[in-house]
Amino acid sequence: IAILPFQREHKVHTVWDIGVGQAMAIGFYQNIKGKMHMIDYWQGSENDGIDAAIHAVQRKPYTYGSHFAPQDINSREISTGKTRFQYARDLGITFRVIASGGIDNGIQAGKFMFDRLWIDEEKCAQWLDAISQYIREWDDKRGMFKEVPYHNWTSHAADVHRYASIAERKMDESYIHYLQRMDNMPRPPEQNIV
């Protein structure tokens, strides 16, 4: 935990927890020499939706790499008839969907990522407050913790961390360059079928 300046030579990747108001949360990450730098955090308020979140992202001075969101980005909005993915794309952000590996696997990956995670103490103060209070719920009947975390105001910050740990490898610039090279390689005709 320190003051982490934005390093212009590295792209910033965003990781989203999709919701409305305080349930909408975004972490801003840079992968630098095998270390994850969480340089910023934004959380909605009132009735902020995906449009307010996108405008908040676009107002920041960062050069973006990928934008990651969980599978609920593919949910359809009643008001627009479009999926959140389509609506976001219309507003200028194309998401990469994070595969669901289960909550427990994501929590474990998040625990391992803490060893490589540097956090900006000023811009991520709200995230630090939430993550420090994230807890599991005790089950008196069974005399043990419940298998799923206690869902409260801290859950959205924790979900951002969980999703970031799953997407971490895809934020590695050497991995991104590898994928770009693979996309540009010629393929046999049968593999070009859409």
PDB file of N, CA and C in Angstrom, residues 48-127:
ATOM      1  N   ASP A  48     -26.531   5.379 -10.034  1.00  0.00           N
ATOM      2  CA  ASP A  48     -25.563   5.281 -11.132  1.00  0.00           C
ATOM      3  C   ASP A  48     -25.680   3.922 -11.821  1.00  0.00           C
ATOM      4  N   GLY A  49     -25.751   3.981 -13.137  1.00  0.00           N
ATOM      5  CA  GLY A  49     -25.793   2.770 -13.935  1.00  0.00           C
ATOM      6  C   GLY A  49     -24.543   2.653 -14.781  1.00  0.00           C
ATOM      7  N   ILE A  50     -24.607   1.805 -15.755  1.00  0.00           N
ATOM      8  CA  ILE A  50     -23.433   1.541 -16.586  1.00  0.00           C
ATOM      9  C   ILE A  50     -23.016   2.782 -17.375  1.00  0.00           C
ATOM     10  N   ASP A  51     -23.978   3.630 -17.730  1.00  0.00           N
ATOM     11  CA  ASP A  51     -23.632   4.845 -18.469  1.00  0.00           C
ATOM     12  C   ASP A  51     -22.801   5.799 -17.607  1.00  0.00           C
ATOM     13  N   ALA A  52     -23.177   5.987 -16.345  1.00  0.00           N
ATOM     14  CA  ALA A  52     -22.400   6.846 -15.438  1.00  0.00           C
ATOM     15  C   ALA A  52     -21.010   6.269 -15.196  1.00  0.00           C
ATOM     16  N   ALA A  53     -20.929   4.952 -15.073  1.00  0.00           N
ATOM     17  CA  ALA A  53     -19.629   4.300 -14.858  1.00  0.00           C
ATOM     18  C   ALA A  53     -18.726   4.481 -16.074  1.00  0.00           C
ATOM     19  N   ILE A  54     -19.272   4.331 -17.256  1.00  0.00           N
ATOM     20  CA  ILE A  54     -18.479   4.495 -18.479  1.00  0.00           C
ATOM     21  C   ILE A  54     -17.978   5.931 -18.592  1.00  0.00           C
ATOM     22  N   HIS A  55     -18.837   6.890 -18.287  1.00  0.00           N
ATOM     23  CA  HIS A  55     -18.395   8.293 -18.332  1.00  0.00           C
ATOM     24  C   HIS A  55     -17.289   8.557 -17.314  1.00  0.00           C
ATOM     25  N   ALA A  56     -17.381   7.928 -16.132  1.00  0.00           N
ATOM     26  CA  ALA A  56     -16.329   8.086 -15.120  1.00  0.00           C
ATOM     27  C   ALA A  56     -15.007   7.519 -15.635  1.00  0.00           C
ATOM     28  N   VAL A  57     -15.066   6.377 -16.293  1.00  0.00           N
ATOM     29  CA  VAL A  57     -13.858   5.755 -16.858  1.00  0.00           C
ATOM     30  C   VAL A  57     -13.279   6.637 -17.963  1.00  0.00           C
ATOM     31  N   GLN A  58     -14.126   7.139 -18.827  1.00  0.00           N
ATOM     32  CA  GLN A  58     -13.662   7.947 -19.958  1.00  0.00           C
ATOM     33  C   GLN A  58     -13.070   9.285 -19.528  1.00  0.00           C
ATOM     34  N   ARG A  59     -13.469   9.792 -18.371  1.00  0.00           N
ATOM     35  CA  ARG A  59     -12.928  11.068 -17.867  1.00  0.00           C
ATOM     36  C   ARG A  59     -11.542  10.919 -17.246  1.00  0.00           C
ATOM     37  N   LYS A  60     -11.140   9.712 -16.934  1.00  0.00           N
ATOM     38  CA  LYS A  60      -9.831   9.507 -16.306  1.00  0.00           C
ATOM     39  C   LYS A  60      -8.737   9.643 -17.368  1.00  0.00           C
ATOM     40  N   PRO A  61      -7.510   9.996 -16.978  1.00  0.00           N
ATOM     41  CA  PRO A  61      -6.443  10.285 -17.942  1.00  0.00           C
ATOM     42  C   PRO A  61      -5.681   9.054 -18.447  1.00  0.00           C
ATOM     43  N   TYR A  62      -6.255   7.873 -18.284  1.00  0.00           N
ATOM     44  CA  TYR A  62      -5.519   6.651 -18.562  1.00  0.00           C
ATOM     45  C   TYR A  62      -5.614   6.220 -20.019  1.00  0.00           C
ATOM     46  N   THR A  63      -4.609   5.474 -20.446  1.00  0.00           N
ATOM     47  CA  THR A  63      -4.634   4.779 -21.734  1.00  0.00           C
ATOM     48  C   THR A  63      -5.055   3.351 -21.421  1.00  0.00           C
ATOM     49  N   TYR A  64      -6.188   2.930 -21.984  1.00  0.00           N
ATOM     50  CA  TYR A  64      -6.770   1.659 -21.587  1.00  0.00           C
ATOM     51  C   TYR A  64      -6.325   0.490 -22.450  1.00  0.00           C
ATOM     52  N   GLY A  65      -6.239  -0.646 -21.767  1.00  0.00           N
ATOM     53  CA  GLY A  65      -6.033  -1.928 -22.424  1.00  0.00           C
ATOM     54  C   GLY A  65      -7.397  -2.588 -22.550  1.00  0.00           C
ATOM     55  N   SER A  66      -7.661  -3.573 -21.707  1.00  0.00           N
ATOM     56  CA  SER A  66      -8.925  -4.309 -21.739  1.00  0.00           C
ATOM     57  C   SER A  66      -9.831  -3.883 -20.600  1.00  0.00           C
ATOM     58  N   HIS A  67     -11.121  -4.083 -20.827  1.00  0.00           N
ATOM     59  CA  HIS A  67     -12.153  -3.849 -19.818  1.00  0.00           C
ATOM     60  C   HIS A  67     -12.796  -5.210 -19.550  1.00  0.00           C
ATOM     61  N   PHE A  68     -12.750  -5.667 -18.299  1.00  0.00           N
ATOM     62  CA  PHE A  68     -13.238  -6.992 -17.940  1.00  0.00           C
ATOM     63  C   PHE A  68     -14.513  -6.876 -17.112  1.00  0.00           C
ATOM     64  N   ALA A  69     -15.459  -7.761 -17.399  1.00  0.00           N
ATOM     65  CA  ALA A  69     -16.719  -7.788 -16.644  1.00  0.00           C
ATOM     66  C   ALA A  69     -17.161  -9.240 -16.481  1.00  0.00           C
ATOM     67  N   PRO A  70     -17.930  -9.513 -15.436  1.00  0.00           N
ATOM     68  CA  PRO A  70     -18.446 -10.871 -15.248  1.00  0.00           C
ATOM     69  C   PRO A  70     -19.540 -11.182 -16.261  1.00  0.00           C
ATOM     70  N   GLN A  71     -19.987 -12.422 -16.238  1.00  0.00           N
ATOM     71  CA  GLN A  71     -20.957 -12.884 -17.235  1.00  0.00           C
ATOM     72  C   GLN A  71     -22.276 -12.141 -17.217  1.00  0.00           C
ATOM     73  N   ASP A  72     -22.620 -11.488 -16.099  1.00  0.00           N
ATOM     74  CA  ASP A  72     -23.895 -10.762 -16.082  1.00  0.00           C
ATOM     75  C   ASP A  72     -23.872  -9.520 -16.968  1.00  0.00           C
ATOM     76  N   ILE A  73     -22.737  -9.223 -17.587  1.00  0.00           N
ATOM     77  CA  ILE A  73     -22.673  -8.142 -18.584  1.00  0.00           C
ATOM     78  C   ILE A  73     -23.543  -8.503 -19.795  1.00  0.00           C
ATOM     79  N   ASN A  74     -23.842  -9.794 -19.941  1.00  0.00           N
ATOM     80  CA  ASN A  74     -24.672 -10.247 -21.059  1.00  0.00           C
ATOM     81  C   ASN A  74     -26.162 -10.237 -20.741  1.00  0.00           C
ATOM     82  N   SER A  75     -26.543  -9.726 -19.557  1.00  0.00           N
ATOM     83  CA  SER A  75     -27.960  -9.613 -19.198  1.00  0.00           C
ATOM     84  C   SER A  75     -28.599  -8.496 -20.015  1.00  0.00           C
ATOM     85  N   ARG A  76     -29.837  -8.711 -20.365  1.00  0.00           N
ATOM     86  CA  ARG A  76     -30.569  -7.733 -21.178  1.00  0.00           C
ATOM     87  C   ARG A  76     -31.210  -6.671 -20.296  1.00  0.00           C
ATOM     88  N   GLU A  77     -31.073  -5.416 -20.701  1.00  0.00           N
ATOM     89  CA  GLU A  77     -31.699  -4.292 -20.002  1.00  0.00           C
ATOM     90  C   GLU A  77     -33.131  -4.134 -20.502  1.00  0.00           C
ATOM     91  N   ILE A  78     -34.059  -4.039 -19.599  1.00  0.00           N
ATOM     92  CA  ILE A  78     -35.463  -3.885 -19.982  1.00  0.00           C
ATOM     93  C   ILE A  78     -35.684  -2.555 -20.697  1.00  0.00           C
ATOM     94  N   SER A  79     -35.018  -1.501 -20.227  1.00  0.00           N
ATOM     95  CA  SER A  79     -35.259  -0.162 -20.780  1.00  0.00           C
ATOM     96  C   SER A  79     -34.749   0.000 -22.206  1.00  0.00           C
ATOM     97  N   THR A  80     -33.677  -0.702 -22.586  1.00  0.00           N
ATOM     98  CA  THR A  80     -33.102  -0.533 -23.922  1.00  0.00           C
ATOM     99  C   THR A  80     -33.360  -1.725 -24.837  1.00  0.00           C
ATOM    100  N   GLY A  81     -33.643  -2.884 -24.255  1.00  0.00           N
ATOM    101  CA  GLY A  81     -33.798  -4.094 -25.053  1.00  0.00           C
ATOM    102  C   GLY A  81     -32.456  -4.688 -25.470  1.00  0.00           C
ATOM    103  N   LYS A  82     -31.371  -4.040 -25.092  1.00  0.00           N
ATOM    104  CA  LYS A  82     -30.024  -4.507 -25.435  1.00  0.00           C
ATOM    105  C   LYS A  82     -29.392  -5.151 -24.217  1.00  0.00           C
ATOM    106  N   THR A  83     -28.372  -5.969 -24.490  1.00  0.00           N
ATOM    107  CA  THR A  83     -27.604  -6.477 -23.358  1.00  0.00           C
ATOM    108  C   THR A  83     -26.744  -5.335 -22.840  1.00  0.00           C
ATOM    109  N   ARG A  84     -26.273  -5.474 -21.611  1.00  0.00           N
ATOM    110  CA  ARG A  84     -25.366  -4.466 -21.048  1.00  0.00           C
ATOM    111  C   ARG A  84     -24.087  -4.399 -21.878  1.00  0.00           C
ATOM    112  N   PHE A  85     -23.673  -5.545 -22.398  1.00  0.00           N
ATOM    113  CA  PHE A  85     -22.494  -5.597 -23.262  1.00  0.00           C
ATOM    114  C   PHE A  85     -22.703  -4.703 -24.490  1.00  0.00           C
ATOM    115  N   GLN A  86     -23.858  -4.854 -25.150  1.00  0.00           N
ATOM    116  CA  GLN A  86     -24.156  -4.055 -26.345  1.00  0.00           C
ATOM    117  C   GLN A  86     -24.278  -2.567 -26.003  1.00  0.00           C
ATOM    118  N   TYR A  87     -24.953  -2.274 -24.903  1.00  0.00           N
ATOM    119  CA  TYR A  87     -25.144  -0.889 -24.475  1.00  0.00           C
ATOM    120  C   TYR A  87     -23.795  -0.234 -24.187  1.00  0.00           C
ATOM    121  N   ALA A  88     -22.910  -0.942 -23.484  1.00  0.00           N
ATOM    122  CA  ALA A  88     -21.570  -0.417 -23.185  1.00  0.00           C
ATOM    123  C   ALA A  88     -20.777  -0.198 -24.468  1.00  0.00           C
ATOM    124  N   ARG A  89     -20.874  -1.129 -25.397  1.00  0.00           N
ATOM    125  CA  ARG A  89     -20.165  -0.984 -26.672  1.00  0.00           C
ATOM    126  C   ARG A  89     -20.652   0.259 -27.411  1.00  0.00           C
ATOM    127  N   ASP A  90     -21.955   0.508 -27.368  1.00  0.00           N
ATOM    128  CA  ASP A  90     -22.499   1.716 -28.000  1.00  0.00           C
ATOM    129  C   ASP A  90     -21.955   2.988 -27.348  1.00  0.00           C
ATOM    130  N   LEU A  91     -21.593   2.909 -26.065  1.00  0.00           N
ATOM    131  CA  LEU A  91     -21.051   4.058 -25.339  1.00  0.00           C
ATOM    132  C   LEU A  91     -19.519   4.123 -25.387  1.00  0.00           C
ATOM    133  N   GLY A  92     -18.894   3.167 -26.092  1.00  0.00           N
ATOM    134  CA  GLY A  92     -17.452   3.251 -26.306  1.00  0.00           C
ATOM    135  C   GLY A  92     -16.582   2.262 -25.556  1.00  0.00           C
ATOM    136  N   ILE A  93     -17.170   1.329 -24.827  1.00  0.00           N
ATOM    137  CA  ILE A  93     -16.364   0.324 -24.118  1.00  0.00           C
ATOM    138  C   ILE A  93     -16.807  -1.069 -24.539  1.00  0.00           C
ATOM    139  N   THR A  94     -15.837  -1.852 -25.001  1.00  0.00           N
ATOM    140  CA  THR A  94     -16.095  -3.246 -25.352  1.00  0.00           C
ATOM    141  C   THR A  94     -15.485  -4.118 -24.258  1.00  0.00           C
ATOM    142  N   PHE A  95     -16.316  -4.914 -23.652  1.00  0.00           N
ATOM    143  CA  PHE A  95     -15.872  -5.751 -22.536  1.00  0.00           C
ATOM    144  C   PHE A  95     -15.333  -7.099 -23.001  1.00  0.00           C
ATOM    145  N   ARG A  96     -14.419  -7.618 -22.216  1.00  0.00           N
ATOM    146  CA  ARG A  96     -14.014  -9.018 -22.286  1.00  0.00           C
ATOM    147  C   ARG A  96     -14.701  -9.683 -21.106  1.00  0.00           C
ATOM    148  N   VAL A  97     -15.422 -10.755 -21.378  1.00  0.00           N
ATOM    149  CA  VAL A  97     -16.202 -11.419 -20.341  1.00  0.00           C
ATOM    150  C   VAL A  97     -15.307 -12.392 -19.578  1.00  0.00           C
ATOM    151  N   ILE A  98     -15.356 -12.283 -18.259  1.00  0.00           N
ATOM    152  CA  ILE A  98     -14.567 -13.154 -17.381  1.00  0.00           C
ATOM    153  C   ILE A  98     -15.330 -14.452 -17.178  1.00  0.00           C
ATOM    154  N   ALA A  99     -14.663 -15.556 -17.437  1.00  0.00           N
ATOM    155  CA  ALA A  99     -15.281 -16.865 -17.236  1.00  0.00           C
ATOM    156  C   ALA A  99     -15.536 -17.079 -15.748  1.00  0.00           C
ATOM    157  N   SER A 100     -16.670 -17.654 -15.435  1.00  0.00           N
ATOM    158  CA  SER A 100     -16.986 -17.930 -14.043  1.00  0.00           C
ATOM    159  C   SER A 100     -16.291 -19.215 -13.621  1.00  0.00           C
ATOM    160  N   GLY A 101     -15.428 -19.095 -12.653  1.00  0.00           N
ATOM    161  CA  GLY A 101     -14.743 -20.271 -12.136  1.00  0.00           C
ATOM    162  C   GLY A 101     -15.271 -20.655 -10.777  1.00  0.00           C
ATOM    163  N   GLY A 102     -16.378 -20.068 -10.373  1.00  0.00           N
ATOM    164  CA  GLY A 102     -16.934 -20.328  -9.057  1.00  0.00           C
ATOM    165  C   GLY A 102     -16.407 -19.335  -8.036  1.00  0.00           C
ATOM    166  N   ILE A 103     -17.225 -19.025  -7.057  1.00  0.00           N
ATOM    167  CA  ILE A 103     -16.859 -18.035  -6.050  1.00  0.00           C
ATOM    168  C   ILE A 103     -15.638 -18.495  -5.254  1.00  0.00           C
ATOM    169  N   ASP A 104     -15.634 -19.751  -4.805  1.00  0.00           N
ATOM    170  CA  ASP A 104     -14.515 -20.244  -3.990  1.00  0.00           C
ATOM    171  C   ASP A 104     -13.189 -20.181  -4.740  1.00  0.00           C
ATOM    172  N   ASN A 105     -13.185 -20.599  -6.006  1.00  0.00           N
ATOM    173  CA  ASN A 105     -11.952 -20.532  -6.795  1.00  0.00           C
ATOM    174  C   ASN A 105     -11.489 -19.092  -6.975  1.00  0.00           C
ATOM    175  N   GLY A 106     -12.429 -18.187  -7.182  1.00  0.00           N
ATOM    176  CA  GLY A 106     -12.085 -16.775  -7.324  1.00  0.00           C
ATOM    177  C   GLY A 106     -11.524 -16.185  -6.038  1.00  0.00           C
ATOM    178  N   ILE A 107     -12.105 -16.579  -4.922  1.00  0.00           N
ATOM    179  CA  ILE A 107     -11.596 -16.100  -3.630  1.00  0.00           C
ATOM    180  C   ILE A 107     -10.175 -16.614  -3.406  1.00  0.00           C
ATOM    181  N   GLN A 108      -9.940 -17.887  -3.723  1.00  0.00           N
ATOM    182  CA  GLN A 108      -8.589 -18.446  -3.575  1.00  0.00           C
ATOM    183  C   GLN A 108      -7.601 -17.708  -4.481  1.00  0.00           C
ATOM    184  N   ALA A 109      -7.986 -17.471  -5.734  1.00  0.00           N
ATOM    185  CA  ALA A 109      -7.111 -16.744  -6.662  1.00  0.00           C
ATOM    186  C   ALA A 109      -6.847 -15.336  -6.126  1.00  0.00           C
ATOM    187  N   GLY A 110      -7.875 -14.713  -5.552  1.00  0.00           N
ATOM    188  CA  GLY A 110      -7.712 -13.386  -4.965  1.00  0.00           C
ATOM    189  C   GLY A 110      -6.738 -13.373  -3.805  1.00  0.00           C
ATOM    190  N   LYS A 111      -6.776 -14.411  -2.978  1.00  0.00           N
ATOM    191  CA  LYS A 111      -5.827 -14.513  -1.858  1.00  0.00           C
ATOM    192  C   LYS A 111      -4.398 -14.606  -2.392  1.00  0.00           C
ATOM    193  N   PHE A 112      -4.193 -15.403  -3.430  1.00  0.00           N
ATOM    194  CA  PHE A 112      -2.854 -15.551  -3.999  1.00  0.00           C
ATOM    195  C   PHE A 112      -2.377 -14.256  -4.657  1.00  0.00           C
ATOM    196  N   MET A 113      -3.300 -13.496  -5.232  1.00  0.00           N
ATOM    197  CA  MET A 113      -2.914 -12.267  -5.908  1.00  0.00           C
ATOM    198  C   MET A 113      -2.424 -11.198  -4.930  1.00  0.00           C
ATOM    199  N   PHE A 114      -2.848 -11.257  -3.682  1.00  0.00           N
ATOM    200  CA  PHE A 114      -2.411 -10.252  -2.702  1.00  0.00           C
ATOM    201  C   PHE A 114      -0.887 -10.172  -2.609  1.00  0.00           C
ATOM    202  N   ASP A 115      -0.198 -11.289  -2.830  1.00  0.00           N
ATOM    203  CA  ASP A 115       1.277 -11.285  -2.778  1.00  0.00           C
ATOM    204  C   ASP A 115       1.898 -10.422  -3.872  1.00  0.00           C
ATOM    205  N   ARG A 116       1.174 -10.230  -4.968  1.00  0.00           N
ATOM    206  CA  ARG A 116       1.687  -9.472  -6.116  1.00  0.00           C
ATOM    207  C   ARG A 116       0.988  -8.127  -6.285  1.00  0.00           C
ATOM    208  N   LEU A 117       0.128  -7.772  -5.345  1.00  0.00           N
ATOM    209  CA  LEU A 117      -0.725  -6.593  -5.502  1.00  0.00           C
ATOM    210  C   LEU A 117      -0.174  -5.387  -4.748  1.00  0.00           C
ATOM    211  N   TRP A 118       0.000  -4.290  -5.484  1.00  0.00           N
ATOM    212  CA  TRP A 118       0.345  -2.991  -4.904  1.00  0.00           C
ATOM    213  C   TRP A 118      -0.902  -2.127  -5.051  1.00  0.00           C
ATOM    214  N   ILE A 119      -1.239  -1.370  -4.021  1.00  0.00           N
ATOM    215  CA  ILE A 119      -2.496  -0.621  -4.005  1.00  0.00           C
ATOM    216  C   ILE A 119      -2.223   0.844  -3.702  1.00  0.00           C
ATOM    217  N   ASP A 120      -2.817   1.729  -4.497  1.00  0.00           N
ATOM    218  CA  ASP A 120      -2.697   3.166  -4.234  1.00  0.00           C
ATOM    219  C   ASP A 120      -3.575   3.501  -3.034  1.00  0.00           C
ATOM    220  N   GLU A 121      -2.950   3.984  -1.964  1.00  0.00           N
ATOM    221  CA  GLU A 121      -3.676   4.203  -0.718  1.00  0.00           C
ATOM    222  C   GLU A 121      -4.663   5.362  -0.783  1.00  0.00           C
ATOM    223  N   GLU A 122      -4.462   6.314  -1.684  1.00  0.00           N
ATOM    224  CA  GLU A 122      -5.386   7.449  -1.781  1.00  0.00           C
ATOM    225  C   GLU A 122      -6.556   7.149  -2.723  1.00  0.00           C
ATOM    226  N   LYS A 123      -6.244   6.756  -3.953  1.00  0.00           N
ATOM    227  CA  LYS A 123      -7.301   6.547  -4.941  1.00  0.00           C
ATOM    228  C   LYS A 123      -8.107   5.272  -4.689  1.00  0.00           C
ATOM    229  N   CYS A 124      -7.551   4.371  -3.885  1.00  0.00           N
ATOM    230  CA  CYS A 124      -8.239   3.114  -3.583  1.00  0.00           C
ATOM    231  C   CYS A 124      -8.656   3.035  -2.115  1.00  0.00           C
ATOM    232  N   ALA A 125      -8.743   4.167  -1.433  1.00  0.00           N
ATOM    233  CA  ALA A 125      -9.086   4.180  -0.008  1.00  0.00           C
ATOM    234  C   ALA A 125     -10.439   3.521   0.261  1.00  0.00           C
ATOM    235  N   GLN A 126     -11.412   3.791  -0.585  1.00  0.00           N
ATOM    236  CA  GLN A 126     -12.745   3.197  -0.401  1.00  0.00           C
ATOM    237  C   GLN A 126     -12.671   1.680  -0.571  1.00  0.00           C
ATOM    238  N   TRP A 127     -11.888   1.220  -1.547  1.00  0.00           N
ATOM    239  CA  TRP A 127     -11.708  -0.215  -1.766  1.00  0.00           C
ATOM    240  C   TRP A 127     -11.007  -0.842  -0.559  1.00  0.00           C
TER     241      TRP A 127
END
